[in-house]
Every structure is written in structure tokens, then in C-alpha cells.
JSON list of C-alpha atoms in Angstrom, two decimals:
[
{"chain": "A", "resi": 292, "resn": "GLN", "atom": "CA", "xyz": [86.40, 48.77, 103.13]},
{"chain": "A", "resi": 293, "resn": "VAL", "atom": "CA", "xyz": [85.73, 46.27, 100.39]},
{"chain": "A", "resi": 294, "resn": "GLN", "atom": "CA", "xyz": [82.67, 46.03, 98.16]},
{"chain": "A", "resi": 295, "resn": "LEU", "atom": "CA", "xyz": [81.54, 43.15, 95.99]},
{"chain": "A", "resi": 296, "resn": "VAL", "atom": "CA", "xyz": [79.17, 44.03, 93.18]},
{"chain": "A", "resi": 297, "resn": "GLU", "atom": "CA", "xyz": [77.40, 41.32, 91.20]},
{"chain": "A", "resi": 298, "resn": "SER", "atom": "CA", "xyz": [75.73, 41.58, 87.84]},
{"chain": "A", "resi": 299, "resn": "GLY", "atom": "CA", "xyz": [74.15, 39.34, 85.24]},
{"chain": "A", "resi": 300, "resn": "GLY", "atom": "CA", "xyz": [71.15, 37.75, 86.91]},
{"chain": "A", "resi": 301, "resn": "GLY", "atom": "CA", "xyz": [67.78, 37.51, 85.25]},
{"chain": "A", "resi": 302, "resn": "LEU", "atom": "CA", "xyz": [65.03, 35.29, 83.94]},
{"chain": "A", "resi": 303, "resn": "VAL", "atom": "CA", "xyz": [65.75, 32.39, 81.61]},
{"chain": "A", "resi": 304, "resn": "GLN", "atom": "CA", "xyz": [63.91, 29.31, 80.39]},
{"chain": "A", "resi": 305, "resn": "ALA", "atom": "CA", "xyz": [64.96, 25.86, 81.48]},
{"chain": "A", "resi": 306, "resn": "GLY", "atom": "CA", "xyz": [67.91, 24.67, 79.43]},
{"chain": "A", "resi": 307, "resn": "GLY", "atom": "CA", "xyz": [69.14, 28.18, 78.86]},
{"chain": "A", "resi": 308, "resn": "SER", "atom": "CA", "xyz": [72.30, 29.95, 79.96]},
{"chain": "A", "resi": 309, "resn": "LEU", "atom": "CA", "xyz": [73.24, 32.94, 82.07]},
{"chain": "A", "resi": 310, "resn": "GLY", "atom": "CA", "xyz": [76.51, 34.47, 83.09]},
{"chain": "A", "resi": 311, "resn": "LEU", "atom": "CA", "xyz": [77.20, 36.21, 86.38]},
{"chain": "A", "resi": 312, "resn": "SER", "atom": "CA", "xyz": [80.11, 38.45, 87.26]},
{"chain": "A", "resi": 313, "resn": "CYS", "atom": "CA", "xyz": [81.33, 39.93, 90.52]},
{"chain": "A", "resi": 314, "resn": "THR", "atom": "CA", "xyz": [83.96, 42.60, 90.94]},
{"chain": "A", "resi": 315, "resn": "ALA", "atom": "CA", "xyz": [85.65, 43.44, 94.21]},
{"chain": "A", "resi": 316, "resn": "SER", "atom": "CA", "xyz": [86.77, 47.00, 94.86]},
{"chain": "A", "resi": 317, "resn": "GLY", "atom": "CA", "xyz": [88.18, 49.05, 97.72]},
{"chain": "A", "resi": 318, "resn": "SER", "atom": "CA", "xyz": [91.13, 48.41, 100.00]},
{"chain": "A", "resi": 319, "resn": "ILE", "atom": "CA", "xyz": [92.43, 45.16, 98.52]},
{"chain": "A", "resi": 320, "resn": "TYR", "atom": "CA", "xyz": [95.93, 43.76, 98.77]},
{"chain": "A", "resi": 321, "resn": "SER", "atom": "CA", "xyz": [95.00, 40.27, 97.54]},
{"chain": "A", "resi": 322, "resn": "ILE", "atom": "CA", "xyz": [92.04, 37.95, 97.27]},
{"chain": "A", "resi": 323, "resn": "ASN", "atom": "CA", "xyz": [92.53, 34.36, 98.33]},
{"chain": "A", "resi": 324, "resn": "ARG", "atom": "CA", "xyz": [89.25, 32.70, 97.47]},
{"chain": "A", "resi": 325, "resn": "MET", "atom": "CA", "xyz": [86.29, 33.95, 95.47]},
{"chain": "A", "resi": 326, "resn": "GLY", "atom": "CA", "xyz": [83.10, 32.08, 95.00]},
{"chain": "A", "resi": 327, "resn": "TRP", "atom": "CA", "xyz": [79.39, 31.96, 94.48]},
{"chain": "A", "resi": 328, "resn": "TYR", "atom": "CA", "xyz": [76.67, 30.89, 96.88]},
{"chain": "A", "resi": 329, "resn": "ARG", "atom": "CA", "xyz": [72.94, 30.74, 96.37]},
{"chain": "A", "resi": 330, "resn": "GLN", "atom": "CA", "xyz": [69.85, 30.83, 98.51]},
{"chain": "A", "resi": 331, "resn": "ALA", "atom": "CA", "xyz": [66.44, 29.68, 97.36]},
{"chain": "A", "resi": 332, "resn": "PRO", "atom": "CA", "xyz": [63.27, 30.66, 99.24]},
{"chain": "A", "resi": 333, "resn": "GLY", "atom": "CA", "xyz": [62.92, 28.68, 102.43]},
{"chain": "A", "resi": 334, "resn": "LYS", "atom": "CA", "xyz": [66.34, 27.07, 102.05]},
{"chain": "A", "resi": 335, "resn": "GLN", "atom": "CA", "xyz": [69.76, 27.64, 103.53]},
{"chain": "A", "resi": 336, "resn": "ARG", "atom": "CA", "xyz": [72.46, 29.41, 101.61]},
{"chain": "A", "resi": 337, "resn": "GLU", "atom": "CA", "xyz": [74.68, 26.89, 99.86]},
{"chain": "A", "resi": 338, "resn": "LEU", "atom": "CA", "xyz": [78.00, 26.92, 98.06]},
{"chain": "A", "resi": 339, "resn": "VAL", "atom": "CA", "xyz": [77.71, 26.76, 94.28]},
{"chain": "A", "resi": 340, "resn": "ALA", "atom": "CA", "xyz": [81.35, 27.05, 93.29]},
{"chain": "A", "resi": 341, "resn": "ASP", "atom": "CA", "xyz": [84.55, 28.67, 94.45]},
{"chain": "A", "resi": 342, "resn": "SER", "atom": "CA", "xyz": [88.03, 29.33, 93.13]},
{"chain": "A", "resi": 343, "resn": "ALA", "atom": "CA", "xyz": [91.27, 29.66, 95.03]},
{"chain": "A", "resi": 344, "resn": "SER", "atom": "CA", "xyz": [93.85, 32.21, 93.95]},
{"chain": "A", "resi": 345, "resn": "GLY", "atom": "CA", "xyz": [96.05, 29.43, 92.63]},
{"chain": "A", "resi": 346, "resn": "GLY", "atom": "CA", "xyz": [93.31, 28.21, 90.31]},
{"chain": "A", "resi": 347, "resn": "THR", "atom": "CA", "xyz": [91.84, 25.28, 92.22]},
{"chain": "A", "resi": 348, "resn": "THR", "atom": "CA", "xyz": [88.07, 25.16, 91.78]},
{"chain": "A", "resi": 349, "resn": "ASN", "atom": "CA", "xyz": [85.31, 23.45, 93.71]},
{"chain": "A", "resi": 350, "resn": "TYR", "atom": "CA", "xyz": [81.71, 22.81, 92.66]},
{"chain": "A", "resi": 351, "resn": "ALA", "atom": "CA", "xyz": [78.53, 21.64, 94.30]},
{"chain": "A", "resi": 352, "resn": "ASP", "atom": "CA", "xyz": [77.53, 18.24, 92.96]},
{"chain": "A", "resi": 353, "resn": "SER", "atom": "CA", "xyz": [74.26, 19.69, 91.69]},
{"chain": "A", "resi": 354, "resn": "VAL", "atom": "CA", "xyz": [76.01, 22.02, 89.25]},
{"chain": "A", "resi": 355, "resn": "LYS", "atom": "CA", "xyz": [79.01, 19.97, 88.14]},
{"chain": "A", "resi": 356, "resn": "GLY", "atom": "CA", "xyz": [79.21, 19.76, 84.38]},
{"chain": "A", "resi": 357, "resn": "ARG", "atom": "CA", "xyz": [76.79, 22.66, 83.92]},
{"chain": "A", "resi": 358, "resn": "PHE", "atom": "CA", "xyz": [78.40, 25.63, 85.69]},
{"chain": "A", "resi": 359, "resn": "THR", "atom": "CA", "xyz": [81.91, 27.00, 85.25]},
{"chain": "A", "resi": 360, "resn": "ILE", "atom": "CA", "xyz": [83.66, 29.40, 87.60]},
{"chain": "A", "resi": 361, "resn": "SER", "atom": "CA", "xyz": [86.55, 31.53, 86.42]},
{"chain": "A", "resi": 362, "resn": "ARG", "atom": "CA", "xyz": [88.57, 34.49, 87.69]},
{"chain": "A", "resi": 363, "resn": "ASP", "atom": "CA", "xyz": [90.41, 37.48, 86.37]},
{"chain": "A", "resi": 364, "resn": "ASN", "atom": "CA", "xyz": [92.79, 38.23, 89.22]},
{"chain": "A", "resi": 365, "resn": "ALA", "atom": "CA", "xyz": [94.02, 41.44, 87.61]},
{"chain": "A", "resi": 366, "resn": "LYS", "atom": "CA", "xyz": [90.46, 42.76, 87.68]},
{"chain": "A", "resi": 367, "resn": "ASN", "atom": "CA", "xyz": [89.50, 41.22, 91.04]},
{"chain": "A", "resi": 368, "resn": "THR", "atom": "CA", "xyz": [86.59, 39.66, 89.23]},
{"chain": "A", "resi": 369, "resn": "VAL", "atom": "CA", "xyz": [84.97, 36.25, 89.39]},
{"chain": "A", "resi": 370, "resn": "TYR", "atom": "CA", "xyz": [82.58, 34.85, 86.83]},
{"chain": "A", "resi": 371, "resn": "LEU", "atom": "CA", "xyz": [80.00, 32.09, 86.86]},
{"chain": "A", "resi": 372, "resn": "GLN", "atom": "CA", "xyz": [78.84, 30.69, 83.53]},
{"chain": "A", "resi": 373, "resn": "MET", "atom": "CA", "xyz": [75.65, 28.71, 84.00]},
{"chain": "A", "resi": 374, "resn": "ASN", "atom": "CA", "xyz": [74.51, 26.38, 81.24]},
{"chain": "A", "resi": 375, "resn": "GLY", "atom": "CA", "xyz": [71.71, 23.85, 81.16]},
{"chain": "A", "resi": 376, "resn": "LEU", "atom": "CA", "xyz": [69.80, 25.78, 83.79]},
{"chain": "A", "resi": 377, "resn": "LYS", "atom": "CA", "xyz": [67.03, 24.03, 85.68]},
{"chain": "A", "resi": 378, "resn": "PRO", "atom": "CA", "xyz": [64.10, 25.43, 87.66]},
{"chain": "A", "resi": 379, "resn": "GLU", "atom": "CA", "xyz": [65.80, 24.20, 90.82]},
{"chain": "A", "resi": 380, "resn": "ASP", "atom": "CA", "xyz": [68.66, 26.61, 90.09]},
{"chain": "A", "resi": 381, "resn": "THR", "atom": "CA", "xyz": [66.30, 29.48, 90.86]},
{"chain": "A", "resi": 382, "resn": "ALA", "atom": "CA", "xyz": [67.76, 31.46, 93.75]},
{"chain": "A", "resi": 383, "resn": "VAL", "atom": "CA", "xyz": [69.50, 34.63, 94.79]},
{"chain": "A", "resi": 384, "resn": "TYR", "atom": "CA", "xyz": [73.16, 34.21, 93.91]},
{"chain": "A", "resi": 385, "resn": "TYR", "atom": "CA", "xyz": [75.73, 35.83, 96.18]},
{"chain": "A", "resi": 386, "resn": "CYS", "atom": "CA", "xyz": [79.37, 36.57, 95.51]},
{"chain": "A", "resi": 387, "resn": "ASN", "atom": "CA", "xyz": [81.79, 35.85, 98.34]},
{"chain": "A", "resi": 388, "resn": "ALA", "atom": "CA", "xyz": [85.47, 36.60, 98.78]},
{"chain": "A", "resi": 389, "resn": "ASP", "atom": "CA", "xyz": [88.28, 36.23, 101.31]},
{"chain": "A", "resi": 390, "resn": "VAL", "atom": "CA", "xyz": [90.27, 39.44, 101.12]},
{"chain": "A", "resi": 391, "resn": "LYS", "atom": "CA", "xyz": [93.58, 40.57, 102.53]},
{"chain": "A", "resi": 392, "resn": "VAL", "atom": "CA", "xyz": [93.51, 44.34, 102.85]},
{"chain": "A", "resi": 393, "resn": "THR", "atom": "CA", "xyz": [97.24, 44.75, 103.55]},
{"chain": "A", "resi": 394, "resn": "ARG", "atom": "CA", "xyz": [100.44, 42.79, 102.96]},
{"chain": "A", "resi": 395, "resn": "THR", "atom": "CA", "xyz": [100.66, 41.98, 106.66]},
{"chain": "A", "resi": 396, "resn": "THR", "atom": "CA", "xyz": [97.07, 40.77, 107.05]},
{"chain": "A", "resi": 397, "resn": "VAL", "atom": "CA", "xyz": [97.23, 37.30, 108.59]},
{"chain": "A", "resi": 398, "resn": "ILE", "atom": "CA", "xyz": [93.62, 36.23, 108.41]},
{"chain": "A", "resi": 399, "resn": "PRO", "atom": "CA", "xyz": [91.66, 37.30, 105.32]},
{"chain": "A", "resi": 400, "resn": "ARG", "atom": "CA", "xyz": [88.31, 38.93, 105.96]},
{"chain": "A", "resi": 401, "resn": "ASN", "atom": "CA", "xyz": [85.19, 37.49, 104.36]},
{"chain": "A", "resi": 402, "resn": "TYR", "atom": "CA", "xyz": [82.91, 39.71, 102.29]},
{"chain": "A", "resi": 403, "resn": "TRP", "atom": "CA", "xyz": [79.54, 39.22, 100.61]},
{"chain": "A", "resi": 404, "resn": "GLY", "atom": "CA", "xyz": [77.91, 40.89, 97.66]},
{"chain": "A", "resi": 405, "resn": "GLN", "atom": "CA", "xyz": [74.33, 42.09, 97.71]},
{"chain": "A", "resi": 406, "resn": "GLY", "atom": "CA", "xyz": [73.02, 39.22, 95.62]},
{"chain": "A", "resi": 407, "resn": "THR", "atom": "CA", "xyz": [71.49, 38.88, 92.19]},
{"chain": "A", "resi": 408, "resn": "GLN", "atom": "CA", "xyz": [68.30, 37.02, 91.34]},
{"chain": "A", "resi": 409, "resn": "VAL", "atom": "CA", "xyz": [68.37, 34.10, 88.93]},
{"chain": "A", "resi": 410, "resn": "THR", "atom": "CA", "xyz": [65.00, 32.70, 87.91]},
{"chain": "A", "resi": 411, "resn": "VAL", "atom": "CA", "xyz": [64.63, 29.65, 85.70]},
{"chain": "A", "resi": 412, "resn": "SER", "atom": "CA", "xyz": [61.18, 29.01, 84.28]},
{"chain": "A", "resi": 413, "resn": "SER", "atom": "CA", "xyz": [60.00, 25.53, 83.33]}
]
């Protein structure tokens, strides 16, 4: 079993910054992709940013230039630094990871964290 635990959400004024972190633990051989999604009230969950194990990153257009995703593979941890926050960034942010639990695992299994609330006041 694999668990993803997020931390770092909170309340911030528009223009401010917050940092999120997510650590994976449990039966892990390797993690291919780790990323962050968010879901605002009444909206679908959307990709914010993700990072492949080789370092390739991908961002939603709405956060490019403001958010930065990074990973510490040795710690099975992914970070999201959010700068220039806007009220429209308000959402529950979820960590997501594709995990191989053994060396012979062919298809990684996808896991979600429990979510952390980010609220940006205007």
C-alpha cells in the first residue's frame, strides 16, 4: 500500500506565496510521475503541474510563470511553490503519483493524496 500525504496549504492574500509538499510512503520501488491537481467548488479536477522521473515538467497555462514544481526523488517528495497567487487559484490541491511497487511492475498504479485547501483572498 502507498500513501501520499500533503502539507502546506492555507490562507493567503492575493499576490502572496505558498508552498506545498507531498511525500509518498509505503511499498514503493519507484515513482514515475508525480504531480499536483486542484479542484475548485463546482468545477472539475484539473492538472496544475506534474514532473516525470527524468525531470520533464508540465504546467497548466493558468499557472505558468507563477508556480514551480520540483522533486526530491530520494525522499519520494514533490513540491509546488506558488507565487503571485490569485483568488482563482483557490481550490483543494491534490497530490498524485504513478508508483511501481516492485521491480517487475509493468503498469504503475496511480495514487491520490487526501488534498489540502488553498484559499486566496482578494
